């Protein structure tokens, strides 16, 4: 009998045997429709067998092959297998994660081909490279035909994108495909525009989660068949199959959005490097603030370093200064020094950006009489005041309620917001700078489709003087008249429990600073802080990534944290109080029986202890090297599957980005 083992999207036991009816090919890699319980599912053949352990009369037959999805090639299956093993998930789940939702449907409309770039066929001619750029490009070109990882460390505005584009050119000329990864595509319409101009007439596929389902499916198919020459996408594109991939670019390689935070918790950057290694192709990781992991890889001789120390336009780096908020007390979040600077900027006809670090800092309603504050009943989080909507909202579970007229606890009418929400800062700015044209963009504004892009476009067109917003403003491209950047509320990240947070804050500040003064006029960045002499701010002011990285790496080395150790986090949540922690204590006991090579920390409450009615806890494990950790996790996961109560939800996060 002809048997096919088929991977389907179910968590634990994910491979099932099916009979292959006569006339069906069902080779390894083929997508097939199989009967599954009362329904049918799309799965992929992972193995062909002569016999099955399942008795013949119980074997169901494959219903049909999905004829418009080409089978995956062995190299792509290897990549998905690697992801499954490394991130401790079933292969069925990994395949599903890599397949656009439309293609997972058993019955669906046929997917149309990708639309080639329309419009004029006039290609923009690339600018002559600077010496630095040429040297960096040469460093990348030195290994076009082999695994050649290059860390392109270039200050903001140094012309990294230009190097990617010229590399792409070479790879396309050699007849191969290129994958260009960016952390968040919604924020890079200017990049899409640049790619379109440079590669007019070249079929480019876009791959990100904001696309219509049909477009996403079309991009996947075009990458697989080779019709798409360039795939420009977010992390999900890292898992797509390619016909003949010749280059991978990972822009802003340090960006945490490359790590998926649920389900298959993969790092698209790490998967990209792995893939390049498997395929024997170059991979370029670019950033103004490389991740400490990648930077350490340069030190270890695993990656080639290419440096761009100056801006391509010749503009100087912005001056970075701190404003001591202990002396200059902020009003509505704004110090008088910052207001003065913004006023001058607007008076000169230049533009400014006011950046509110809202991570862990939002306007919470507070009673001055009794200290009551608005908190979510289902989460251990505060409700955030949304003044325009007249609502309090939980940013974790989505709970909403009307703003109370009086304190729900003592009845006093003395309710006031604390914390510098973007709305409050916007109002403060309007008061302080009456004539200025001010626009706010934050998560709420950006939730409306296209709203962020439209706001950035207005700013670019000079219709807005001051743009106020959160981290989403940090990324983006050139605003030629932007010369001032104010930074509010960044201190909280200096003292976070997560060891990643200093690295994140440094990257964020460099990124926002990088928005300023790209043009002729000099830029200035003003950071409001209670800790004006903090070494992190001093390093940002010196534009000294190397100094910051060396100090941070030394701290990591002493503490035994990545990249000097490897971590995995076991997360658990349960409705019943104490149950998640109880499960983790048991998991800890099990772990200690498996190996002494892996260190098991104590179970602790998660940073957000309650979420949507679930109590959450976590357990960190650490090993000196990857191999033993991987072996341990495999074993541990199998035993946890057996021991976990149904009422506990748990998951493993390998190389966690939030601890
Ligand atoms: P990065 O990606 O490093 O932040 P970009 O590639 O966006 O930098 O380049 C910054 C600006 O400099 C862009 O406006 C770009 O067009 C310009 N630029 C890049 N390379 C050159 C060059 N060789 N000559 C002139 N302008 C350049
Ligand atoms: Zn009160
Ligand atoms: Zn909530």
XYZ file of C-alpha atoms and ligand atoms in Angstrom:
688
model
C 0.000 0.000 0.000
C 1.141 3.538 -0.687
C 1.140 5.640 2.435
C 1.811 9.317 2.909
C 2.550 10.957 6.221
C 0.872 14.338 6.221
C 1.597 17.300 8.481
C -1.509 19.160 9.588
C -1.968 22.222 11.723
C -2.607 20.753 15.167
C -0.296 21.391 18.096
C 0.843 18.102 19.565
C 0.544 15.120 17.335
C 0.794 16.797 13.990
C 1.637 14.045 11.489
C -0.911 11.488 10.385
C -0.791 8.622 7.912
C -3.090 8.494 4.912
C -3.528 6.103 2.039
C -2.491 7.457 -1.339
C -5.176 6.557 -3.865
C -4.096 5.367 -7.295
C -3.467 8.151 -9.700
C -2.325 10.559 -7.025
C 1.297 11.565 -6.912
C 1.447 13.016 -3.384
C 5.191 13.407 -3.370
C 6.994 14.826 -0.355
C 6.313 18.563 -0.197
C 2.958 18.336 -1.967
C -0.079 20.029 -0.458
C -3.063 17.763 -0.077
C -6.607 17.846 1.248
C -7.188 15.194 3.883
C -10.256 14.167 5.881
C -9.712 15.225 9.460
C -12.263 14.370 12.133
C -15.495 15.775 10.824
C -13.819 18.309 8.612
C -11.103 18.408 6.008
C -7.763 20.144 6.201
C -4.982 21.216 3.926
C -1.767 19.469 4.929
C 1.621 18.776 3.439
C 3.155 15.395 2.681
C 6.285 15.057 4.805
C 7.165 11.430 4.188
C 6.269 8.512 1.920
C 6.035 5.087 3.513
C 5.364 1.511 2.433
C 3.512 0.628 5.591
C 1.821 2.345 8.496
C 1.422 1.424 12.135
C -2.212 2.361 11.746
C -4.288 -0.717 10.814
C -5.174 -0.650 7.114
C -8.947 -0.476 7.666
C -8.538 2.621 9.790
C -6.433 4.470 7.253
C -8.272 7.205 5.456
C -7.364 8.216 1.955
C -5.981 11.535 0.790
C -8.853 13.280 -0.917
C -6.920 15.223 -3.528
C -3.862 17.273 -4.202
C -4.148 21.034 -4.052
C -3.243 21.613 -7.647
C -2.540 25.328 -7.588
C 0.040 25.205 -4.792
C 3.363 23.904 -6.105
C 5.025 21.375 -3.783
C 7.677 22.713 -1.433
C 11.256 21.956 -2.373
C 13.507 19.979 -0.046
C 15.438 23.114 0.967
C 12.274 24.879 2.072
C 11.066 21.836 3.972
C 14.437 21.711 5.726
C 13.995 25.309 6.850
C 10.527 24.627 8.248
C 11.817 21.505 9.970
C 14.558 23.543 11.541
C 12.010 26.081 12.825
C 9.847 23.340 14.276
C 12.753 21.732 16.101
C 14.401 24.948 17.221
C 11.268 26.721 18.437
C 9.703 23.552 19.844
C 6.544 23.460 17.746
C 4.920 20.837 15.557
C 5.918 20.874 11.889
C 2.228 21.109 10.966
C 1.958 24.340 12.886
C 5.101 25.735 11.272
C 3.852 24.900 7.794
C 0.569 26.605 8.615
C 2.423 29.659 9.897
C 4.341 29.886 6.648
C 1.287 29.443 4.456
C -1.011 32.441 3.890
C -4.504 31.889 5.339
C -6.088 31.848 1.897
C -3.961 28.898 0.812
C -4.886 26.976 3.940
C -8.553 26.935 2.952
C -9.897 23.673 1.582
C -12.309 25.402 -0.726
C -11.401 28.793 -2.062
C -11.258 30.910 -5.114
C -8.227 30.585 -7.313
C -5.476 33.036 -6.526
C -4.629 35.578 -9.188
C -1.024 36.238 -10.148
C 0.854 39.168 -8.614
C 0.413 42.417 -10.422
C 3.738 43.496 -11.886
C 4.769 47.044 -11.150
C 2.821 49.198 -13.482
C 3.714 52.610 -14.784
C 6.752 53.957 -16.476
C 9.685 51.752 -17.242
C 12.241 54.487 -16.668
C 14.571 53.312 -14.029
C 16.085 55.792 -11.693
C 19.867 55.750 -12.006
C 21.636 54.980 -8.747
C 23.742 57.762 -7.211
C 27.521 57.447 -7.221
C 28.463 55.775 -3.968
C 30.571 57.495 -1.363
C 33.932 55.867 -0.575
C 32.513 54.398 2.588
C 29.506 53.008 0.774
C 31.673 51.551 -1.960
C 33.847 49.804 0.612
C 30.764 48.419 2.363
C 29.258 47.242 -0.919
C 32.537 45.561 -1.852
C 32.576 43.815 1.508
C 29.126 42.395 0.737
C 30.001 41.500 -2.854
C 33.050 39.553 -1.691
C 30.786 36.603 -0.951
C 27.894 36.547 -3.389
C 28.276 32.835 -4.056
C 28.540 31.548 -0.508
C 27.194 31.961 3.000
C 28.503 35.388 3.810
C 26.894 37.177 6.746
C 27.662 40.889 6.834
C 26.694 43.249 9.617
C 26.213 46.642 7.992
C 26.531 49.083 10.858
C 25.784 52.513 9.483
C 24.647 55.639 11.265
C 21.183 56.916 10.421
C 21.168 58.465 6.982
C 24.462 56.856 6.007
C 22.972 55.287 2.891
C 22.468 51.667 3.931
C 19.377 51.405 1.761
C 21.431 52.427 -1.258
C 23.775 49.523 -0.582
C 20.882 47.058 -0.318
C 19.478 48.313 -3.617
C 22.773 47.929 -5.432
C 23.226 44.441 -4.013
C 19.731 43.548 -5.164
C 20.666 44.780 -8.613
C 23.601 42.340 -8.782
C 21.580 39.401 -7.564
C 18.761 40.078 -10.026
C 21.305 40.408 -12.818
C 22.560 36.938 -11.902
C 19.011 35.700 -12.411
C 18.324 34.982 -8.759
C 15.686 36.191 -6.318
C 16.184 38.496 -3.354
C 14.388 38.743 -0.041
C 14.310 42.175 1.602
C 13.012 42.138 5.159
C 11.866 45.197 7.076
C 10.412 45.247 10.585
C 7.132 47.002 9.797
C 6.077 47.564 6.249
C 3.222 49.937 6.994
C 5.784 52.510 7.998
C 7.881 52.285 4.885
C 5.850 53.555 1.953
C 8.950 55.551 1.042
C 10.978 52.370 0.780
C 8.366 50.762 -1.459
C 8.533 53.867 -3.578
C 12.312 53.679 -3.799
C 12.233 50.022 -4.778
C 9.559 50.716 -7.369
C 11.593 53.526 -8.940
C 14.826 51.595 -8.949
C 13.337 48.365 -10.214
C 10.654 49.582 -12.582
C 9.291 46.667 -14.566
C 10.686 44.057 -12.172
C 8.020 41.910 -10.502
C 8.171 42.721 -6.792
C 5.989 40.850 -4.324
C 4.958 42.443 -1.069
C 4.397 40.231 1.917
C 2.970 41.513 5.168
C -0.084 41.024 7.290
C -1.923 44.178 6.185
C -2.378 42.883 2.655
C -5.651 41.543 1.372
C -5.764 37.742 1.633
C -5.632 37.253 -2.101
C -2.565 39.452 -2.462
C -0.740 37.626 0.298
C -1.449 34.283 -1.296
C -0.331 35.631 -4.669
C 2.955 36.851 -3.176
C 3.632 33.437 -1.654
C 2.987 31.666 -4.931
C 5.059 34.163 -6.902
C 8.003 33.691 -4.531
C 7.716 29.921 -4.828
C 7.495 29.859 -8.609
C 10.226 32.465 -9.038
C 7.916 34.877 -10.799
C 8.601 37.460 -8.106
C 12.202 38.619 -8.403
C 12.158 40.632 -5.197
C 10.100 39.900 -2.124
C 9.747 42.888 0.164
C 8.172 41.918 3.421
C 7.939 41.731 7.171
C 8.947 38.784 9.312
C 6.403 36.406 7.799
C 8.280 36.619 4.485
C 11.249 34.899 6.145
C 9.317 31.621 6.055
C 8.155 31.847 2.449
C 9.438 29.329 -0.104
C 11.610 30.605 -2.935
C 12.506 29.220 -6.299
C 16.112 30.412 -6.316
C 16.955 32.755 -3.505
C 20.305 34.519 -3.927
C 20.365 37.185 -1.204
C 18.654 38.143 2.031
C 18.649 41.673 3.429
C 17.462 42.246 6.989
C 17.047 45.960 7.536
C 16.904 47.273 11.124
C 18.065 43.852 12.188
C 17.948 44.793 15.883
C 14.221 45.477 15.783
C 12.203 43.389 18.274
C 9.313 43.127 15.805
C 11.313 40.471 13.984
C 10.405 38.166 16.848
C 6.899 36.785 16.695
C 5.290 37.009 20.116
C 2.734 34.221 19.879
C 2.278 30.804 18.326
C 5.473 29.975 16.495
C 7.720 32.402 18.343
C 10.396 32.646 15.700
C 12.926 35.347 15.079
C 12.768 36.227 11.392
C 16.306 37.586 11.571
C 17.700 34.386 13.021
C 15.710 32.271 10.574
C 17.049 34.432 7.733
C 20.641 33.836 8.803
C 19.987 30.138 9.159
C 18.412 30.032 5.735
C 21.328 31.880 4.137
C 23.663 29.371 5.731
C 21.643 26.431 4.392
C 21.478 27.895 0.910
C 25.044 29.153 0.858
C 24.046 32.725 0.036
C 24.941 36.148 1.482
C 22.842 37.789 4.170
C 23.202 41.460 5.075
C 22.030 42.605 8.489
C 21.772 46.368 8.606
C 21.256 48.756 11.496
C 22.388 51.992 13.087
C 22.225 50.161 16.404
C 22.933 46.480 15.806
C 21.660 43.947 18.287
C 24.234 42.948 20.856
C 23.944 39.384 19.532
C 24.952 40.400 16.020
C 27.630 42.754 17.264
C 29.122 39.950 19.344
C 29.098 37.734 16.248
C 31.393 40.251 14.586
C 33.708 40.096 17.580
C 33.745 36.307 17.332
C 34.660 36.488 13.669
C 31.409 34.912 12.490
C 30.111 38.021 10.717
C 31.961 40.503 8.539
C 31.579 44.088 9.696
C 30.958 46.905 7.232
C 30.896 50.401 8.718
C 29.289 53.613 7.535
C 30.304 56.328 9.967
C 29.057 59.399 8.118
C 25.843 60.501 6.507
C 25.637 60.083 2.760
C 24.325 63.604 2.282
C 27.260 65.032 4.191
C 24.912 66.361 6.899
C 26.325 66.262 10.398
C 24.865 64.130 13.155
C 22.369 65.946 15.386
C 23.468 67.426 18.679
C 21.926 65.504 21.577
C 21.351 67.270 24.910
C 19.510 66.385 28.083
C 17.110 68.683 29.918
C 17.161 68.139 33.680
C 13.516 67.715 34.644
C 14.365 68.032 38.341
C 15.304 71.668 37.747
C 12.974 72.472 34.849
C 9.703 70.904 35.971
C 7.526 69.732 33.069
C 4.051 71.190 32.621
C 1.734 68.897 30.662
C 4.868 66.852 30.093
C 6.824 69.734 28.578
C 9.781 71.571 30.106
C 10.155 75.263 29.414
C 13.499 74.602 27.682
C 11.836 72.223 25.241
C 8.946 74.607 24.575
C 11.424 77.412 23.891
C 13.362 75.272 21.466
C 10.222 74.184 19.628
C 9.049 77.772 19.375
C 12.335 78.838 17.754
C 12.192 75.887 15.406
C 8.681 76.658 14.197
C 9.525 80.363 13.900
C 12.351 79.455 11.525
C 9.926 77.498 9.379
C 11.458 74.171 10.369
C 9.731 71.093 11.719
C 9.841 69.208 15.000
C 8.925 65.835 16.332
C 7.882 65.231 19.922
C 8.354 61.670 20.865
C 6.537 60.220 23.863
C 7.898 56.921 25.052
C 4.628 55.358 26.001
C 6.003 51.958 26.783
C 4.960 51.550 30.381
C 3.740 55.114 30.650
C 0.218 56.168 29.745
C -2.307 58.602 31.098
C -4.101 56.912 33.940
C -7.046 58.494 35.706
C -6.204 59.237 39.310
C -8.180 60.557 42.293
C -6.329 63.288 44.162
C -8.590 62.814 47.196
C -8.174 59.084 47.857
C -5.485 57.804 45.406
C -7.972 55.604 43.533
C -6.761 55.020 39.962
C -8.349 53.441 36.953
C -7.321 49.810 36.643
C -8.575 46.867 34.668
C -10.512 44.282 36.616
C -9.353 41.474 34.359
C -5.678 42.428 34.045
C -3.050 43.758 36.389
C -2.817 46.821 34.201
C -4.059 50.370 34.467
C -6.797 51.576 32.192
C -5.586 54.269 29.874
C -7.531 57.473 29.470
C -8.716 58.211 25.936
C -10.028 61.675 26.355
C -11.527 62.274 22.935
C -13.502 59.035 23.046
C -14.463 59.698 26.664
C -13.312 56.213 27.562
C -10.947 54.278 29.750
C -9.376 51.411 27.847
C -7.268 48.428 28.756
C -4.427 48.078 26.281
C -4.012 44.429 27.144
C -7.465 42.874 26.979
C -9.391 45.549 25.128
C -11.838 46.273 27.961
C -13.487 49.737 27.643
C -15.617 51.821 29.932
C -16.963 55.374 30.126
C -14.848 57.907 32.016
C -16.466 58.266 35.454
C -17.710 61.728 36.439
C -16.610 61.281 40.022
C -14.236 58.957 41.851
C -15.834 55.482 41.996
C -14.200 54.952 45.378
C -14.751 58.176 47.376
C -17.082 60.197 45.196
C -14.778 63.207 44.926
C -14.875 65.076 41.616
C -11.121 65.605 41.718
C -10.143 63.134 38.987
C -7.059 63.990 36.928
C -4.803 62.138 34.520
C -1.258 61.230 35.494
C 1.383 60.300 32.989
C 2.137 62.007 29.725
C -0.136 60.470 27.181
C 0.322 61.740 23.678
C -3.073 63.458 23.824
C -2.100 65.394 26.908
C 1.206 66.441 25.373
C -0.616 67.483 22.232
C -2.940 69.672 24.278
C -0.012 71.123 26.210
C 1.724 71.986 22.956
C -1.349 73.672 21.529
C -1.544 75.829 24.616
C 2.162 76.693 24.614
C 2.499 77.242 20.864
C -0.794 78.712 19.697
C 0.118 79.405 16.067
C 1.801 76.060 15.358
C 0.215 73.341 13.261
C 0.320 70.250 15.448
C -0.667 66.705 14.630
C -0.693 63.622 16.813
C -0.078 60.046 15.724
C -0.214 57.190 18.165
C -1.541 53.675 18.319
C -5.162 54.817 18.255
C -4.631 57.138 15.339
C -2.621 54.531 13.475
C -5.231 51.840 14.021
C -7.272 53.497 11.316
C -6.065 52.113 8.048
C -3.695 54.421 6.258
C -3.981 57.116 8.928
C -0.332 56.904 9.940
C 0.897 57.044 6.370
C -1.364 60.007 5.655
C -0.115 61.901 8.701
C 3.507 61.271 7.759
C 2.736 62.422 4.240
C 1.239 65.685 5.531
C 4.321 66.169 7.686
C 6.564 65.519 4.727
C 4.582 67.942 2.601
C 5.155 70.628 5.227
C 1.498 70.946 6.223
C 2.362 70.130 9.834
C 4.939 71.882 12.043
C 5.074 69.546 15.002
C 4.301 65.856 14.979
C 3.577 64.248 18.367
C 3.621 60.509 18.773
C 4.941 57.251 20.157
C 7.584 54.719 19.055
C 6.016 54.376 15.653
C 7.542 57.744 14.781
C 11.017 56.422 15.441
C 11.007 54.548 12.175
C 10.364 56.167 8.903
C 12.367 58.033 6.408
C 13.685 61.440 5.577
C 11.947 64.641 6.506
C 14.200 67.287 5.028
C 12.938 70.151 7.204
C 12.865 68.258 10.490
C 15.487 69.772 12.796
C 14.209 69.325 16.375
C 13.286 66.220 18.297
C 11.981 66.252 21.865
C 11.975 63.016 23.855
C 9.636 62.599 26.831
C 9.316 59.839 29.397
C 12.246 57.691 28.383
C 13.543 57.225 31.942
C 11.249 54.340 32.839
C 13.189 52.115 30.422
C 16.443 52.753 32.303
C 15.226 50.764 35.258
C 13.129 48.030 33.740
C 13.323 44.452 34.977
C 13.928 43.207 31.426
C 17.619 43.082 30.607
C 16.843 44.003 27.002
C 15.370 47.366 27.865
C 18.564 49.478 27.901
C 19.513 48.150 24.476
C 15.996 48.951 23.235
C 16.053 52.453 24.652
C 19.448 53.154 23.116
C 18.235 51.965 19.719
C 15.048 53.981 20.030
C 16.862 57.186 20.922
C 19.368 56.790 18.113
C 16.512 56.119 15.753
C 14.478 59.176 16.760
C 17.609 61.294 16.798
C 18.279 60.001 13.306
C 15.098 61.657 12.109
C 16.547 65.087 12.851
C 18.715 67.254 10.665
C 19.161 65.008 7.678
C 19.157 68.093 5.548
C 21.308 71.211 5.489
C 20.197 72.664 8.827
C 21.756 71.104 11.913
C 19.490 68.924 14.021
C 19.060 68.966 17.759
C 17.634 66.328 20.064
C 16.444 67.237 23.546
C 15.888 64.441 26.038
C 13.891 65.343 29.142
C 15.166 63.290 32.048
C 15.569 63.052 35.802
C 18.974 61.425 35.172
C 20.850 63.779 32.862
C 24.219 62.175 33.573
C 23.142 58.588 32.961
C 25.811 56.775 30.861
C 23.204 55.644 28.343
C 22.192 59.204 27.516
C 25.858 60.213 27.440
C 26.581 57.466 24.882
C 23.635 58.575 22.738
C 24.957 62.154 22.892
C 28.408 60.972 21.763
C 26.818 58.873 18.968
C 28.867 56.106 20.460
C 27.245 52.780 19.693
C 30.509 50.864 20.060
C 31.099 52.278 23.529
C 27.571 51.492 24.597
C 27.726 48.000 23.076
C 31.064 47.167 24.672
C 29.829 48.235 28.114
C 26.531 46.386 27.677
C 28.233 43.239 26.443
C 30.530 43.296 29.443
C 27.496 43.525 31.733
C 25.840 40.668 29.888
C 28.987 38.595 30.146
C 29.255 39.120 33.887
C 25.577 38.351 34.401
C 25.677 35.343 32.077
C 22.994 36.643 29.741
C 22.761 36.411 25.948
C 24.818 36.378 23.809
C 26.957 34.649 26.447
C 24.195 32.225 27.339
C 21.022 30.884 25.770
C 17.618 31.339 27.296
C 14.192 29.852 27.025
C 11.105 30.968 28.854
C 8.248 28.713 29.881
C 5.087 30.768 30.127
C 1.947 29.515 31.803
C -1.461 30.951 32.501
C -4.552 29.695 34.258
C -7.827 31.087 35.537
C -7.538 29.525 38.981
C -5.289 31.551 41.317
C -1.948 29.895 41.985
C -2.387 27.199 39.365
C 0.068 28.630 36.831
C 2.773 28.936 39.487
C 2.016 25.448 40.748
C 2.478 24.080 37.237
C 5.772 25.925 36.856
C 7.075 24.592 40.159
C 6.329 21.111 38.927
C 7.959 21.942 35.589
C 11.001 23.101 37.515
C 11.223 19.800 39.388
C 10.911 17.879 36.127
C 13.614 20.047 34.586
C 16.084 19.426 37.354
C 15.780 15.676 36.732
C 16.618 15.997 33.034
C 20.066 17.563 33.046
C 22.479 19.554 35.127
C 23.643 21.469 32.068
C 20.620 23.716 32.106
C 20.076 26.125 34.939
C 16.483 26.521 36.078
C 15.430 29.817 37.657
C 12.553 30.225 40.107
C 9.050 30.572 38.719
C 7.862 34.158 38.952
C 4.779 36.166 38.122
C 4.783 37.516 34.559
C 5.461 41.258 34.080
C 1.763 41.606 33.399
C 0.497 39.282 36.095
C -3.148 39.165 35.144
C -4.401 39.385 31.612
C -7.973 38.957 30.456
C -8.854 37.055 33.621
C -5.854 34.729 33.449
C -3.106 34.639 36.024
C 0.252 34.473 34.284
C 3.635 33.261 35.417
C 6.925 32.326 33.835
C 10.025 30.250 34.360
C 13.377 31.039 32.804
C 15.985 28.436 31.923
C 19.535 29.123 30.833
C 22.352 27.156 29.267
C 25.925 27.883 28.272
C 25.426 26.618 24.752
C 22.645 25.944 22.299
C 23.046 22.197 21.832
C 22.333 21.075 25.393
C 19.505 23.613 25.679
C 17.859 22.236 22.539
C 18.151 18.651 23.739
C 16.790 19.638 27.119
C 13.835 21.554 25.665
C 12.783 18.611 23.503
C 12.752 16.320 26.473
C 11.149 18.858 28.797
C 8.396 19.703 26.360
C 7.425 16.041 25.970
C 7.216 15.599 29.740
C 5.263 18.824 30.220
C 2.758 17.622 27.641
C 2.095 14.650 29.856
C 1.990 16.459 33.174
C 0.123 19.671 32.399
C -3.467 19.962 33.553
C -5.962 20.958 30.878
C -6.751 24.142 32.753
C -3.186 25.431 32.340
C -2.152 27.002 29.059
C 1.580 26.979 28.503
C 4.108 27.709 25.813
C 7.832 27.744 25.342
C 9.628 30.813 24.058
C 13.134 30.113 22.755
C 15.452 33.158 22.750
C 12.722 35.262 24.389
C 12.741 38.962 23.632
C 10.749 39.855 26.702
C 11.655 38.325 30.022
P 19.952 54.755 5.844
O 19.184 53.619 5.255
O 21.369 54.391 6.211
O 19.277 55.483 6.964
P 19.424 55.982 3.299
O 19.859 54.906 2.385
O 17.968 56.178 3.497
O 20.158 55.844 4.707
O 20.106 57.323 2.795
C 19.890 58.561 3.421
C 19.750 59.637 2.353
O 20.978 59.788 1.638
C 18.700 59.306 1.317
O 18.014 60.485 1.017
C 19.488 58.822 0.135
O 18.822 59.066 -1.076
C 20.763 59.622 0.250
N 21.931 58.926 -0.312
C 22.311 57.668 -0.068
N 23.454 57.359 -0.727
C 23.787 58.478 -1.402
C 24.893 58.827 -2.268
N 25.850 57.936 -2.535
N 24.903 60.048 -2.780
C 23.950 60.932 -2.485
N 22.912 60.707 -1.697
C 22.820 59.476 -1.140
Zn -11.352 59.057 45.347
Zn -7.672 44.311 30.756
